[in-house]
Every structure is written in structure tokens, then in C-alpha cells.
Amino acid sequence: MSRAHGCPLLALVLLVGLSCVGVPRPHPAKDPASLRYTVTFVREPAPALDVEVVLVRGTPRVFRFTSPGGVESVSAYREDGEHFELPVEEGRVLLPVDIRFLRYRYALDAPGRSRRHGFFEGMGEGDTWHVAGRAYLIRPNQTPPDLRVELAVEGTQALLPWQPDETGLYRLRAEDLVDSGFHGFGGSRCQVLLPDAVLDVAVLGRFRQLDDTQVCGWLKQAADEVLTVRRTFPYPRVTVRVIPVPGHEGPSLFGMVLWSSPPSVSLLVGQDADLASFERDWVALHELLHLTHPAFLPRVPWLSEGLATYYTEVARVRSGRQSAQRGWEELVDGFARGRRVAGARTMEEVVSGNSFSPGTYWTGALLALHLDVEIRRATGNRRHLEDVLELLAERGHSSTLGAFGVAVDAVAGQPLFDALLERHLKRAAFVEQEGLLQALGVTAESEGIQFVPARDSSLREAMERRGYIRESPGIRR
């Protein structure tokens, strides 16, 4: 998630919360091999998503919304047309026996919806909308691994996390609906072509001074910088939704990755941003850098955000977008912001409760830097923290804090993670900063960051080099 503290979202007006009514569509003579979802974008009387689910015989009788609150009741039908109006209670719906169809309406434009939550529950206007799949898609409460889903979208062009087949049908596992990512409806499209991957981009609104090619050019720059950290782009296809926010000139205001399969990215960008403003932007890169590490289960915000925050500065130096002095200045300034939040607390106290405060981001970034230095010290500068990410990638797209530590020790060739983590957690946050920067030859003077000869100067210089960067093919509209 972006380091930003938040942003204003689009104002939301009008309400239509009516459940769909009517006779279900004809069903096939034989049971389908999977649950079948049809999501229809409707414009009148207000923007909404009509969802119909055709059930498989033997489907679990308890369904739920992963993020409840947007639907109050669901219409359920038996094969003979008998109809039940079922309340949604604590996000759950209990189905009577022999139900074959579910139907409901999700209002995208609902009064009373907070600006903070609109990013997930529905933001947009007219024919262009952004919503998290978990807000509007009902799913079985239990998702057996052999339960399949077919999903179709009607009434508009959609960009979902998954790749549709040639007919436009999405063929999924039921568990894909648990973490179903960000969804975009309407808008325009462009593609970022990488050596071994594609970013499919939806622009969900209008920019005053940018066209789609320029938006995709900005994302291409960020994706190329990811390739200074990983040898190949972490996923063969990733979807990105860009939402212009009226009344703002700055580039990225906020961004987030949701760990759907594959992950999906959404970014809020000032509607009045111009091309020059993207030169200093870091949010798009930060979010794409989250793809370089696995999803940590359970969540470890200081680790995931610390890695992305550290590499946000390193990658921009490696690509040449900012000088080495500027990159270290950004890190040192960030550590100072984190220190102000942390006060006299230990790192363990700062990061307790899964906090996403600046203290969490920057204590994590300091530990990431320290790990990188210790790995390089232990291996004579032959291996580094990126090798840990490569090793974890070979083992899958999810991991744990313990497995991360094991990977660090394997790359370093000796045990170091647990002792280093303990040092950071139990002592005052940022107490390791001064000695670490001094050893790297990084000094903060009145005229800015200066480099001086020091024990680990060669390690610092290696960190700044271009590393894995590769040229990307380009952009396609």
C-alpha cells in the first residue's frame, strides 16, 4: 500500500439498493461443471451491478460476502420458480435446499458511503466505475479446491484480475473469489509490454492533460524499474486500474495491491496531473514493487512495506531516474519521519497491531537495508537481498516471516536473520541507523548527503548499480 496518509475520493451520490426481482433465466438441462456467474452493468436508474449465480447441485448452502455491507438481501430460486428473499446477516446467506439461482443488485453509487471506503465499495461516475470484487461478489462460505467458477461480464467492458478466454469468459477456482482483487468497468485501455510480461491498464475516467499513452508510459517506467530488483517481472500478466481524481494536480495520490491471483493494482491520480509531474512520482513504483515479494501470511506490514519502501529508492537510483545522493537523501529523510513517529518506543512497539503508520514503513525499510548490507558482508558482496526475493519466488507466491528468515540465512550462507531482527525489535526504533550509514559512508551535511570513504563503501556502490535492468518492448493502445 502507498506510504501516503490517504486522499480525497470522488463524491458519491444517489442510491439504488433494490434487490433484483423477476424470473430466472432458463437453466441448462444438465448441471454445469461449475458455478456460473453473470455480472451485468446497469445504468438506470443508477449505476449498479446485477449478479446472477447458477448453482451446481451439491453447492454448499452457506454463501457470504467477503466484505459485507453492500447488499442487504439476496433473491433465491428453486427450479420450479419458487422464490425466497434471503437476508444477508453478518455477511452470510443461508440457502434453503434445492436452490438453483441467486440474484441480487449491488449499487455502485450509494449515498452515505464514506469517501474513505469508496475506493473499495464503488467510485466513479457515468459508465466508468472502480470497485473491489470482495465488496460485490457473493461466494460459497467454504471453497473446496475442486469447485470451479465461470464468470461473464455483460453491459460494459471490464478489467478484472484474471485473463478471460477467447469468448470473454473467466474460468476460475472458487477460492479466487475469496481474494478477488480490484475490478474496473468502462473506461479506456492500454498495455505495457515487458520482456516477459504484460500490464493490462484501464484508465477509469478522464485526465485533463494526459492521454492513455502517456499514462502507460509512466507505468512502463515503473515496471522497468522493477526489473532492477528482479531478474524477470514477477507475474506474466498484471492488471492496473488508474482512477483520475478531480481537483488534484499531483500524480499518484494513493495506491494499493490486492493479493488476488494474480495480484491486482489500483492507483488514484490527480485529474490535473501533467507529464512532468510523473518524474518524481514514487507511488506506482512502490505498488509494483510489492509484486517482487510474496504475500506474507499472516500479514507482516513492516516486512512487506519495508521491502517496497527500501527498493522504491534503490530502484530509482539504479534506473537513473534519481541520483545516488538523492536516493540516500530520500531514505534518510524517511528514517527521520519514522523516528518522529516512533519517539522512544522500540521497533516492536511501533509495529504492533499491524499498523500502517510511517513508523511501520520506515522501521521496515531500515531493517531491509540492514539485511542487504549483512548479506553482502557475509558473501563478499557476491549476494544480496534481491537473491532472497528470487529464492522465495521459486517457492511460490505466498510465504511466512519464518520462511523469509530461512531464505535470508540460506542466501547469506550463515544464520543472521533471527539475531538481526531481535536487535531491531527490542531496541529503540532506528537506533541502528547511525552506525549503519556511517559504515556505508553516507553522511548528512548542511549541503545535503555526502559520500565519504568507509568500510562498506563498496557495498553501497554495488547497491546503487543498475543490476537486472532490461529494456521493455513498449506500449500498446
CSV table of C-alpha atoms in Angstrom, one decimal:
chain,number,residue,atom,x,y,z
A,1,MET,CA,0.0,0.0,0.0
A,2,SER,CA,1.1,3.5,-0.7
A,3,ARG,CA,3.0,5.4,2.0
A,4,ALA,CA,0.6,8.2,1.6
A,5,HIS,CA,-1.7,9.0,4.5
A,6,GLY,CA,-4.8,9.0,2.3
A,7,CYS,CA,-6.5,11.1,-0.2
A,8,PRO,CA,-9.9,12.7,-1.1
A,9,LEU,CA,-12.0,10.4,-3.2
A,10,LEU,CA,-14.8,11.1,-5.7
A,11,ALA,CA,-18.0,12.3,-4.2
A,12,LEU,CA,-20.7,9.7,-4.4
A,13,VAL,CA,-24.4,10.5,-4.9
A,14,LEU,CA,-27.8,8.7,-5.5
A,15,LEU,CA,-29.0,5.4,-4.1
A,16,VAL,CA,-30.5,2.3,-5.6
A,17,GLY,CA,-30.4,-0.6,-3.2
A,18,LEU,CA,-33.2,-2.7,-4.7
A,19,SER,CA,-32.8,-6.4,-5.0
A,20,CYS,CA,-33.3,-7.8,-8.5
A,21,VAL,CA,-36.6,-9.4,-9.0
A,22,GLY,CA,-38.2,-11.4,-11.8
A,23,VAL,CA,-38.0,-14.9,-13.2
A,24,PRO,CA,-34.6,-16.5,-13.5
A,25,ARG,CA,-33.1,-17.2,-16.9
A,26,PRO,CA,-33.6,-20.6,-18.4
A,27,HIS,CA,-31.2,-23.1,-17.0
A,28,PRO,CA,-29.4,-25.9,-18.9
A,29,ALA,CA,-30.8,-29.4,-19.0
A,30,LYS,CA,-27.8,-30.7,-17.3
A,31,ASP,CA,-25.8,-29.3,-14.3
A,32,PRO,CA,-22.9,-27.1,-15.4
A,33,ALA,CA,-19.5,-28.2,-14.4
A,34,SER,CA,-19.1,-25.1,-12.2
A,35,LEU,CA,-20.9,-22.2,-10.6
A,36,ARG,CA,-21.8,-19.8,-13.3
A,37,TYR,CA,-21.8,-16.0,-12.5
A,38,THR,CA,-23.2,-13.4,-14.8
A,39,VAL,CA,-22.3,-9.8,-13.8
A,40,THR,CA,-24.3,-7.2,-15.7
A,41,PHE,CA,-23.5,-3.5,-15.5
A,42,VAL,CA,-26.7,-1.4,-15.4
A,43,ARG,CA,-27.1,2.3,-15.9
A,44,GLU,CA,-30.7,3.0,-14.8
A,45,PRO,CA,-32.0,4.2,-12.5
A,46,ALA,CA,-28.4,4.4,-11.2
A,47,PRO,CA,-25.1,2.6,-11.8
A,48,ALA,CA,-25.2,-0.9,-10.4
A,49,LEU,CA,-24.1,-4.5,-10.9
A,50,ASP,CA,-26.7,-7.1,-11.3
A,51,VAL,CA,-25.3,-10.5,-10.3
A,52,GLU,CA,-26.8,-13.9,-11.1
A,53,VAL,CA,-25.4,-17.2,-9.9
A,54,VAL,CA,-26.4,-20.5,-11.3
A,55,LEU,CA,-25.6,-23.1,-8.6
A,56,VAL,CA,-24.2,-26.6,-9.0
A,57,ARG,CA,-26.0,-29.4,-7.3
A,58,GLY,CA,-24.3,-30.1,-4.0
A,59,THR,CA,-23.0,-26.5,-3.7
A,60,PRO,CA,-22.6,-25.5,0.0
A,61,ARG,CA,-25.7,-24.0,1.5
A,62,VAL,CA,-23.9,-21.1,3.1
A,63,PHE,CA,-22.7,-18.2,1.0
A,64,ARG,CA,-21.1,-15.0,2.1
A,65,PHE,CA,-19.7,-11.6,1.0
A,66,THR,CA,-16.0,-11.3,1.9
A,67,SER,CA,-16.6,-7.6,2.7
A,68,PRO,CA,-20.2,-7.3,3.6
A,69,GLY,CA,-22.4,-4.2,3.7
A,70,GLY,CA,-23.3,-3.5,0.1
A,71,VAL,CA,-26.2,-6.0,-0.3
A,72,GLU,CA,-29.0,-6.4,2.2
A,73,SER,CA,-30.8,-9.3,0.7
A,74,VAL,CA,-30.4,-12.0,-2.0
A,75,SER,CA,-33.2,-13.5,-4.1
A,76,ALA,CA,-33.0,-17.3,-4.3
A,77,TYR,CA,-35.0,-19.5,-6.7
A,78,ARG,CA,-35.7,-23.2,-7.0
A,79,GLU,CA,-36.0,-24.9,-10.3
A,80,ASP,CA,-39.8,-24.7,-10.2
A,81,GLY,CA,-39.6,-20.9,-9.8
A,82,GLU,CA,-40.4,-20.8,-6.1
A,83,HIS,CA,-38.8,-17.6,-4.7
A,84,PHE,CA,-37.2,-16.7,-1.4
A,85,GLU,CA,-35.9,-13.3,-0.3
A,86,LEU,CA,-33.0,-14.1,2.0
A,87,PRO,CA,-31.5,-11.5,4.4
A,88,VAL,CA,-27.7,-11.0,4.5
A,89,GLU,CA,-26.8,-11.4,8.1
A,90,GLU,CA,-23.2,-10.6,9.2
A,91,GLY,CA,-22.2,-11.1,5.6
A,92,ARG,CA,-23.8,-14.6,5.3
A,93,VAL,CA,-26.7,-16.0,3.5
A,94,LEU,CA,-28.2,-19.4,4.4
A,95,LEU,CA,-29.8,-21.1,1.4
A,96,PRO,CA,-32.9,-23.3,1.6
A,97,VAL,CA,-32.5,-26.8,0.0
A,98,ASP,CA,-32.6,-27.2,-3.8
A,99,ILE,CA,-31.8,-23.6,-4.7
A,100,ARG,CA,-30.6,-23.2,-8.3
A,101,PHE,CA,-30.3,-19.5,-8.8
A,102,LEU,CA,-29.2,-16.4,-6.8
A,103,ARG,CA,-29.8,-12.9,-7.9
A,104,TYR,CA,-29.1,-9.5,-6.3
A,105,ARG,CA,-28.1,-5.9,-7.2
A,106,TYR,CA,-25.1,-4.1,-5.9
A,107,ALA,CA,-25.4,-0.3,-6.0
A,108,LEU,CA,-22.2,1.3,-7.1
A,109,ASP,CA,-23.4,4.8,-6.3
A,110,ALA,CA,-24.8,4.7,-2.8
A,111,PRO,CA,-25.4,7.8,-0.5
A,112,GLY,CA,-23.9,7.5,2.9
A,113,ARG,CA,-20.9,5.6,1.6
A,114,SER,CA,-17.8,7.2,3.1
A,115,ARG,CA,-15.2,8.8,0.9
A,116,ARG,CA,-12.5,6.6,2.6
A,117,HIS,CA,-14.3,3.4,1.7
A,118,GLY,CA,-15.3,4.4,-1.9
A,119,PHE,CA,-12.0,3.1,-3.2
A,120,PHE,CA,-13.2,-0.4,-2.4
A,121,GLU,CA,-17.0,-0.2,-2.4
A,122,GLY,CA,-17.5,1.9,-5.6
A,123,MET,CA,-16.1,5.1,-7.0
A,124,GLY,CA,-16.6,6.6,-10.4
A,125,GLU,CA,-19.3,8.3,-12.5
A,126,GLY,CA,-21.4,7.6,-15.5
A,127,ASP,CA,-20.3,4.4,-17.3
A,128,THR,CA,-16.9,4.2,-15.5
A,129,TRP,CA,-16.5,2.6,-12.1
A,130,HIS,CA,-13.9,1.0,-9.8
A,131,VAL,CA,-14.8,-1.5,-7.1
A,132,ALA,CA,-13.2,-4.3,-5.1
A,133,GLY,CA,-14.5,-7.7,-6.1
A,134,ARG,CA,-14.9,-8.7,-2.5
A,135,ALA,CA,-17.4,-6.0,-2.0
A,136,TYR,CA,-20.0,-7.2,-4.5
A,137,LEU,CA,-19.3,-10.8,-5.3
A,138,ILE,CA,-21.1,-13.4,-3.2
A,139,ARG,CA,-19.2,-16.7,-2.8
A,140,PRO,CA,-19.5,-20.1,-1.0
A,141,ASN,CA,-18.5,-19.8,2.6
A,142,GLN,CA,-16.3,-22.8,2.1
A,143,THR,CA,-14.4,-23.1,-1.2
A,144,PRO,CA,-13.5,-26.7,-2.0
A,145,PRO,CA,-10.4,-26.9,-4.3
A,146,ASP,CA,-12.4,-28.8,-6.9
A,147,LEU,CA,-15.2,-26.3,-7.1
A,148,ARG,CA,-14.9,-24.3,-10.4
A,149,VAL,CA,-16.4,-20.9,-11.4
A,150,GLU,CA,-17.3,-19.5,-14.8
A,151,LEU,CA,-17.9,-15.7,-14.7
A,152,ALA,CA,-19.1,-13.5,-17.5
A,153,VAL,CA,-19.5,-9.7,-17.6
A,154,GLU,CA,-22.2,-8.0,-19.7
A,155,GLY,CA,-23.2,-4.5,-20.4
A,156,THR,CA,-19.7,-2.9,-20.5
A,157,GLN,CA,-16.0,-3.6,-20.9
A,158,ALA,CA,-14.4,-4.9,-17.7
A,159,LEU,CA,-10.8,-5.3,-16.5
A,160,LEU,CA,-10.7,-8.0,-13.8
A,161,PRO,CA,-7.5,-9.5,-12.3
A,162,TRP,CA,-7.9,-12.7,-14.4
A,163,GLN,CA,-7.4,-13.4,-18.1
A,164,PRO,CA,-10.6,-14.2,-20.0
A,165,ASP,CA,-10.7,-16.9,-22.7
A,166,GLU,CA,-11.3,-16.1,-26.3
A,167,THR,CA,-15.1,-15.8,-25.7
A,168,GLY,CA,-14.6,-13.4,-22.8
A,169,LEU,CA,-15.4,-16.0,-20.1
A,170,TYR,CA,-13.4,-16.1,-16.9
A,171,ARG,CA,-12.7,-19.6,-15.8
A,172,LEU,CA,-11.7,-19.6,-12.1
A,173,ARG,CA,-11.4,-21.6,-9.0
A,174,ALA,CA,-14.0,-20.9,-6.3
A,175,GLU,CA,-11.1,-19.8,-4.0
A,176,ASP,CA,-10.3,-17.0,-6.5
A,177,LEU,CA,-13.5,-15.3,-5.2
A,178,VAL,CA,-12.1,-15.1,-1.7
A,179,ASP,CA,-9.4,-12.6,-2.7
A,180,SER,CA,-10.9,-11.3,-5.9
A,181,GLY,CA,-8.9,-8.1,-6.3
A,182,PHE,CA,-9.8,-4.8,-7.9
A,183,HIS,CA,-12.3,-4.6,-10.8
A,184,GLY,CA,-12.8,-1.8,-13.3
A,185,PHE,CA,-15.8,-1.2,-15.5
A,186,GLY,CA,-15.8,1.0,-18.6
A,187,GLY,CA,-13.0,3.5,-19.3
A,188,SER,CA,-10.3,3.1,-21.9
A,189,ARG,CA,-7.4,0.6,-22.2
A,190,CYS,CA,-3.7,0.4,-23.0
A,191,GLN,CA,-0.9,-2.1,-22.5
A,192,VAL,CA,2.6,-2.0,-21.1
A,193,LEU,CA,4.7,-4.7,-22.9
A,194,LEU,CA,7.7,-6.0,-20.9
A,195,PRO,CA,10.3,-8.6,-22.0
A,196,ASP,CA,8.3,-11.4,-20.3
A,197,ALA,CA,5.1,-9.9,-19.1
A,198,VAL,CA,2.2,-7.5,-19.8
A,199,LEU,CA,0.5,-4.9,-17.8
A,200,ASP,CA,-3.1,-4.5,-18.9
A,201,VAL,CA,-4.2,-1.0,-17.9
A,202,ALA,CA,-7.7,0.5,-17.5
A,203,VAL,CA,-8.0,4.3,-17.3
A,204,LEU,CA,-11.2,4.8,-15.4
A,205,GLY,CA,-12.0,8.5,-16.2
A,206,ARG,CA,-10.6,11.5,-18.0
A,207,PHE,CA,-7.3,13.3,-17.5
A,208,ARG,CA,-7.2,17.0,-18.5
A,209,GLN,CA,-3.6,17.0,-19.6
A,210,LEU,CA,-2.7,13.3,-20.3
A,211,ASP,CA,-3.6,10.7,-22.8
A,212,ASP,CA,-3.7,7.0,-22.3
A,213,THR,CA,-0.3,6.5,-24.0
A,214,GLN,CA,1.4,8.9,-21.5
A,215,VAL,CA,-0.3,7.1,-18.6
A,216,CYS,CA,1.0,3.8,-19.8
A,217,GLY,CA,4.4,5.4,-20.4
A,218,TRP,CA,4.5,6.3,-16.7
A,219,LEU,CA,3.6,2.7,-15.7
A,220,LYS,CA,6.2,1.3,-18.2
A,221,GLN,CA,8.9,3.4,-16.4
A,222,ALA,CA,7.9,2.0,-13.1
A,223,ALA,CA,7.7,-1.6,-14.4
A,224,ASP,CA,11.2,-1.2,-16.0
A,225,GLU,CA,12.5,-0.2,-12.5
A,226,VAL,CA,11.0,-3.3,-11.0
A,227,LEU,CA,13.4,-5.2,-13.3
A,228,THR,CA,16.3,-3.6,-11.5
A,229,VAL,CA,15.3,-5.7,-8.5
A,230,ARG,CA,14.1,-8.9,-10.0
A,231,ARG,CA,15.6,-10.8,-13.0
A,232,THR,CA,12.1,-11.2,-14.5
A,233,PHE,CA,8.8,-9.4,-13.9
A,234,PRO,CA,7.2,-11.3,-11.0
A,235,TYR,CA,3.9,-12.2,-12.9
A,236,PRO,CA,3.3,-12.8,-16.6
A,237,ARG,CA,0.2,-10.6,-16.5
A,238,VAL,CA,-0.9,-8.0,-14.0
A,239,THR,CA,-3.9,-5.6,-14.3
A,240,VAL,CA,-3.7,-2.0,-13.2
A,241,ARG,CA,-6.6,0.5,-12.8
A,242,VAL,CA,-5.8,4.2,-12.9
A,243,ILE,CA,-8.5,6.5,-11.5
A,244,PRO,CA,-8.3,10.2,-12.1
A,245,VAL,CA,-9.4,12.3,-9.0
A,246,PRO,CA,-10.8,15.7,-9.8
A,247,GLY,CA,-9.3,18.8,-8.1
A,248,HIS,CA,-5.8,17.5,-7.9
A,249,GLU,CA,-2.6,18.3,-9.9
A,250,GLY,CA,-0.2,15.8,-8.3
A,251,PRO,CA,0.5,12.4,-9.8
A,252,SER,CA,-0.2,9.4,-7.6
A,253,LEU,CA,-2.3,10.2,-4.5
A,254,PHE,CA,-2.8,6.7,-3.3
A,255,GLY,CA,-2.2,3.1,-4.5
A,256,MET,CA,-2.8,-0.4,-3.3
A,257,VAL,CA,-2.1,-4.0,-4.3
A,258,LEU,CA,-4.7,-6.7,-3.5
A,259,TRP,CA,-3.4,-10.2,-3.5
A,260,SER,CA,-5.8,-11.8,-5.9
A,261,SER,CA,-4.4,-14.5,-8.1
A,262,PRO,CA,-2.7,-12.8,-9.9
A,263,PRO,CA,-2.4,-9.6,-7.8
A,264,SER,CA,-4.3,-6.5,-9.0
A,265,VAL,CA,-3.2,-2.9,-8.6
A,266,SER,CA,-5.2,0.3,-8.4
A,267,LEU,CA,-3.9,3.9,-8.3
A,268,LEU,CA,-5.6,7.2,-7.6
A,269,VAL,CA,-4.0,10.0,-9.7
A,270,GLY,CA,-4.8,13.7,-9.8
A,271,GLN,CA,-7.0,14.5,-12.8
A,272,ASP,CA,-5.0,17.7,-13.5
A,273,ALA,CA,-1.6,15.9,-13.3
A,274,ASP,CA,0.8,16.6,-16.3
A,275,LEU,CA,3.5,14.5,-17.8
A,276,ALA,CA,6.3,16.3,-15.9
A,277,SER,CA,4.8,15.6,-12.5
A,278,PHE,CA,5.3,11.9,-13.0
A,279,GLU,CA,9.1,12.3,-13.0
A,280,ARG,CA,9.2,12.5,-9.2
A,281,ASP,CA,6.3,10.0,-8.6
A,282,TRP,CA,7.1,7.0,-6.5
A,283,VAL,CA,3.7,5.5,-5.7
A,284,ALA,CA,3.3,3.5,-8.9
A,285,LEU,CA,6.8,2.0,-8.5
A,286,HIS,CA,6.1,1.3,-4.8
A,287,GLU,CA,3.0,-0.7,-5.6
A,288,LEU,CA,4.6,-2.7,-8.4
A,289,LEU,CA,7.5,-3.4,-6.1
A,290,HIS,CA,5.1,-5.2,-3.8
A,291,LEU,CA,4.9,-7.8,-6.6
A,292,THR,CA,8.5,-8.6,-6.0
A,293,HIS,CA,7.9,-10.2,-2.6
A,294,PRO,CA,5.4,-13.0,-1.7
A,295,ALA,CA,2.2,-12.4,0.1
A,296,PHE,CA,3.2,-12.9,3.8
A,297,LEU,CA,0.6,-14.9,5.7
A,298,PRO,CA,-0.3,-13.9,8.3
A,299,ARG,CA,0.3,-10.3,7.3
A,300,VAL,CA,3.6,-8.6,8.3
A,301,PRO,CA,3.2,-5.0,7.3
A,302,TRP,CA,6.6,-3.9,8.5
A,303,LEU,CA,8.2,-6.5,6.2
A,304,SER,CA,6.1,-6.1,3.1
A,305,GLU,CA,6.0,-2.3,3.3
A,306,GLY,CA,9.7,-2.1,4.4
A,307,LEU,CA,10.9,-4.1,1.4
A,308,ALA,CA,8.8,-2.0,-1.0
A,309,THR,CA,9.9,1.3,0.6
A,310,TYR,CA,13.6,0.4,0.6
A,311,TYR,CA,13.5,-0.7,-3.0
A,312,THR,CA,11.5,2.3,-4.1
A,313,GLU,CA,14.6,4.5,-3.6
A,314,VAL,CA,17.1,1.9,-4.7
A,315,ALA,CA,15.3,1.2,-8.0
A,316,ARG,CA,15.0,4.8,-8.9
A,317,VAL,CA,18.8,5.2,-8.4
A,318,ARG,CA,19.6,2.1,-10.4
A,319,SER,CA,17.4,3.3,-13.3
A,320,GLY,CA,19.0,6.7,-13.3
A,321,ARG,CA,15.7,8.5,-12.5
A,322,GLN,CA,17.3,10.0,-9.4
A,323,SER,CA,21.0,10.4,-8.4
A,324,ALA,CA,22.6,8.3,-5.7
A,325,GLN,CA,22.7,11.3,-3.5
A,326,ARG,CA,19.0,12.0,-3.9
A,327,GLY,CA,18.2,8.3,-3.2
A,328,TRP,CA,20.1,8.3,0.1
A,329,GLU,CA,18.5,11.7,0.9
A,330,GLU,CA,15.1,10.2,0.5
A,331,LEU,CA,16.0,7.2,2.7
A,332,VAL,CA,17.5,9.4,5.4
A,333,ASP,CA,14.5,11.8,5.3
A,334,GLY,CA,12.2,8.8,5.5
A,335,PHE,CA,14.0,7.4,8.5
A,336,ALA,CA,13.7,10.9,10.2
A,337,ARG,CA,9.9,10.9,9.6
A,338,GLY,CA,9.7,7.4,11.0
A,339,ARG,CA,11.8,8.3,14.0
A,340,ARG,CA,9.5,11.3,14.8
A,341,VAL,CA,6.5,8.9,14.9
A,342,ALA,CA,8.4,6.2,16.9
A,343,GLY,CA,9.7,8.5,19.6
A,344,ALA,CA,11.3,6.5,22.3
A,345,ARG,CA,9.5,3.3,21.5
A,346,THR,CA,11.1,0.0,20.4
A,347,MET,CA,10.5,-1.2,16.9
A,348,GLU,CA,8.3,-4.0,18.3
A,349,GLU,CA,6.1,-1.4,20.0
A,350,VAL,CA,6.0,0.7,16.8
A,351,VAL,CA,4.8,-2.1,14.5
A,352,SER,CA,2.5,-3.8,17.0
A,353,GLY,CA,-1.1,-4.2,15.9
A,354,ASN,CA,-0.4,-4.4,12.1
A,355,SER,CA,-0.1,-0.6,12.0
A,356,PHE,CA,0.4,1.0,8.6
A,357,SER,CA,1.9,4.2,10.1
A,358,PRO,CA,5.1,5.9,8.8
A,359,GLY,CA,6.9,4.3,11.7
A,360,THR,CA,6.0,0.8,10.3
A,361,TYR,CA,7.2,1.6,6.8
A,362,TRP,CA,10.5,3.2,7.7
A,363,THR,CA,11.5,0.8,10.5
A,364,GLY,CA,10.9,-2.0,8.0
A,365,ALA,CA,12.9,-0.1,5.3
A,366,LEU,CA,15.8,0.3,7.8
A,367,LEU,CA,15.8,-3.4,8.5
A,368,ALA,CA,15.7,-4.2,4.8
A,369,LEU,CA,18.7,-2.0,4.3
A,370,HIS,CA,20.5,-3.7,7.2
A,371,LEU,CA,19.7,-7.2,5.8
A,372,ASP,CA,21.0,-6.2,2.4
A,373,VAL,CA,24.2,-4.9,4.0
A,374,GLU,CA,24.7,-8.0,6.2
A,375,ILE,CA,24.1,-10.4,3.3
A,376,ARG,CA,26.7,-8.6,1.2
A,377,ARG,CA,29.1,-8.5,4.1
A,378,ALA,CA,28.7,-12.3,4.7
A,379,THR,CA,29.2,-13.2,1.0
A,380,GLY,CA,31.9,-10.7,0.0
A,381,ASN,CA,29.4,-8.6,-1.9
A,382,ARG,CA,28.5,-11.5,-4.2
A,383,ARG,CA,24.9,-11.9,-3.0
A,384,HIS,CA,22.3,-9.5,-1.8
A,385,LEU,CA,18.7,-9.1,-0.6
A,386,GLU,CA,17.3,-9.5,-4.1
A,387,ASP,CA,18.6,-13.1,-4.1
A,388,VAL,CA,16.3,-13.7,-1.1
A,389,LEU,CA,13.3,-12.5,-3.2
A,390,GLU,CA,14.4,-14.7,-6.1
A,391,LEU,CA,14.6,-17.8,-3.8
A,392,LEU,CA,11.2,-17.1,-2.3
A,393,ALA,CA,9.7,-16.7,-5.8
A,394,GLU,CA,10.9,-20.2,-6.6
A,395,ARG,CA,8.9,-21.5,-3.7
A,396,GLY,CA,5.6,-19.9,-4.5
A,397,HIS,CA,3.6,-16.6,-4.3
A,398,SER,CA,2.9,-16.8,-0.6
A,399,SER,CA,5.3,-17.2,2.4
A,400,THR,CA,5.7,-16.5,6.1
A,401,LEU,CA,8.0,-14.4,8.2
A,402,GLY,CA,9.8,-17.6,9.3
A,403,ALA,CA,10.3,-18.8,5.7
A,404,PHE,CA,11.7,-15.3,4.8
A,405,GLY,CA,14.2,-15.6,7.6
A,406,VAL,CA,15.3,-19.1,6.4
A,407,ALA,CA,15.8,-17.7,2.9
A,408,VAL,CA,17.9,-14.9,4.2
A,409,ASP,CA,20.2,-17.3,6.1
A,410,ALA,CA,20.4,-19.6,3.0
A,411,VAL,CA,21.5,-16.7,0.8
A,412,ALA,CA,23.9,-15.4,3.4
A,413,GLY,CA,25.4,-18.9,4.0
A,414,GLN,CA,25.1,-18.4,7.7
A,415,PRO,CA,22.4,-17.7,10.3
A,416,LEU,CA,21.9,-14.0,10.7
A,417,PHE,CA,18.2,-13.1,10.4
A,418,ASP,CA,16.9,-14.0,13.8
A,419,ALA,CA,19.7,-12.2,15.7
A,420,LEU,CA,19.4,-9.1,13.5
A,421,LEU,CA,15.6,-9.0,13.8
A,422,GLU,CA,15.9,-9.3,17.6
A,423,ARG,CA,18.3,-6.4,17.7
A,424,HIS,CA,15.9,-4.2,15.8
A,425,LEU,CA,12.7,-5.3,17.6
A,426,LYS,CA,14.0,-5.0,21.2
A,427,ARG,CA,15.9,-1.7,21.0
A,428,ALA,CA,14.7,1.8,20.4
A,429,ALA,CA,13.5,2.1,16.8
A,430,PHE,CA,16.1,3.5,14.4
A,431,VAL,CA,19.0,3.1,16.9
A,432,GLU,CA,20.8,1.0,14.2
A,433,GLN,CA,20.6,3.8,11.6
A,434,GLU,CA,23.6,5.9,12.5
A,435,GLY,CA,26.2,3.1,12.7
A,436,LEU,CA,24.8,1.5,9.5
A,437,LEU,CA,25.0,4.7,7.4
A,438,GLN,CA,28.4,5.6,8.9
A,439,ALA,CA,29.8,2.2,7.8
A,440,LEU,CA,28.3,2.8,4.3
A,441,GLY,CA,30.0,6.2,4.0
A,442,VAL,CA,26.7,8.1,3.9
A,443,THR,CA,26.8,11.4,5.9
A,444,ALA,CA,24.2,14.1,6.1
A,445,GLU,CA,25.7,17.6,5.8
A,446,SER,CA,24.1,21.0,5.7
A,447,GLU,CA,24.5,21.0,1.9
A,448,GLY,CA,23.0,17.5,1.6
A,449,ILE,CA,24.1,13.9,1.5
A,450,GLN,CA,27.8,13.4,1.1
A,451,PHE,CA,29.7,10.1,0.4
A,452,VAL,CA,33.0,9.5,2.3
A,453,PRO,CA,35.4,6.5,2.2
A,454,ALA,CA,34.2,3.9,4.7
A,455,ARG,CA,34.4,0.2,5.5
A,456,ASP,CA,31.3,-0.7,3.4
A,457,SER,CA,31.6,2.0,0.6
A,458,SER,CA,31.9,-0.7,-2.0
A,459,LEU,CA,28.7,-2.4,-0.8
A,460,ARG,CA,26.9,0.9,-1.1
A,461,GLU,CA,28.2,1.4,-4.6
A,462,ALA,CA,27.1,-2.1,-5.6
A,463,MET,CA,23.6,-1.4,-4.2
A,464,GLU,CA,23.3,1.6,-6.5
A,465,ARG,CA,24.3,-0.2,-9.7
A,466,ARG,CA,21.7,-1.0,-12.4
A,467,GLY,CA,21.6,-4.7,-11.6
A,468,TYR,CA,19.0,-6.6,-13.5
A,469,ILE,CA,17.5,-3.8,-15.6
A,470,ARG,CA,16.3,-4.9,-19.1
A,471,GLU,CA,14.7,-2.9,-21.9
A,472,SER,CA,10.9,-3.3,-22.3
A,473,PRO,CA,9.3,-3.6,-25.8
A,474,GLY,CA,6.9,-0.7,-25.3
A,475,ILE,CA,3.3,0.4,-25.1
A,476,ARG,CA,0.2,-0.7,-27.0
A,477,ARG,CA,-3.1,1.1,-27.2
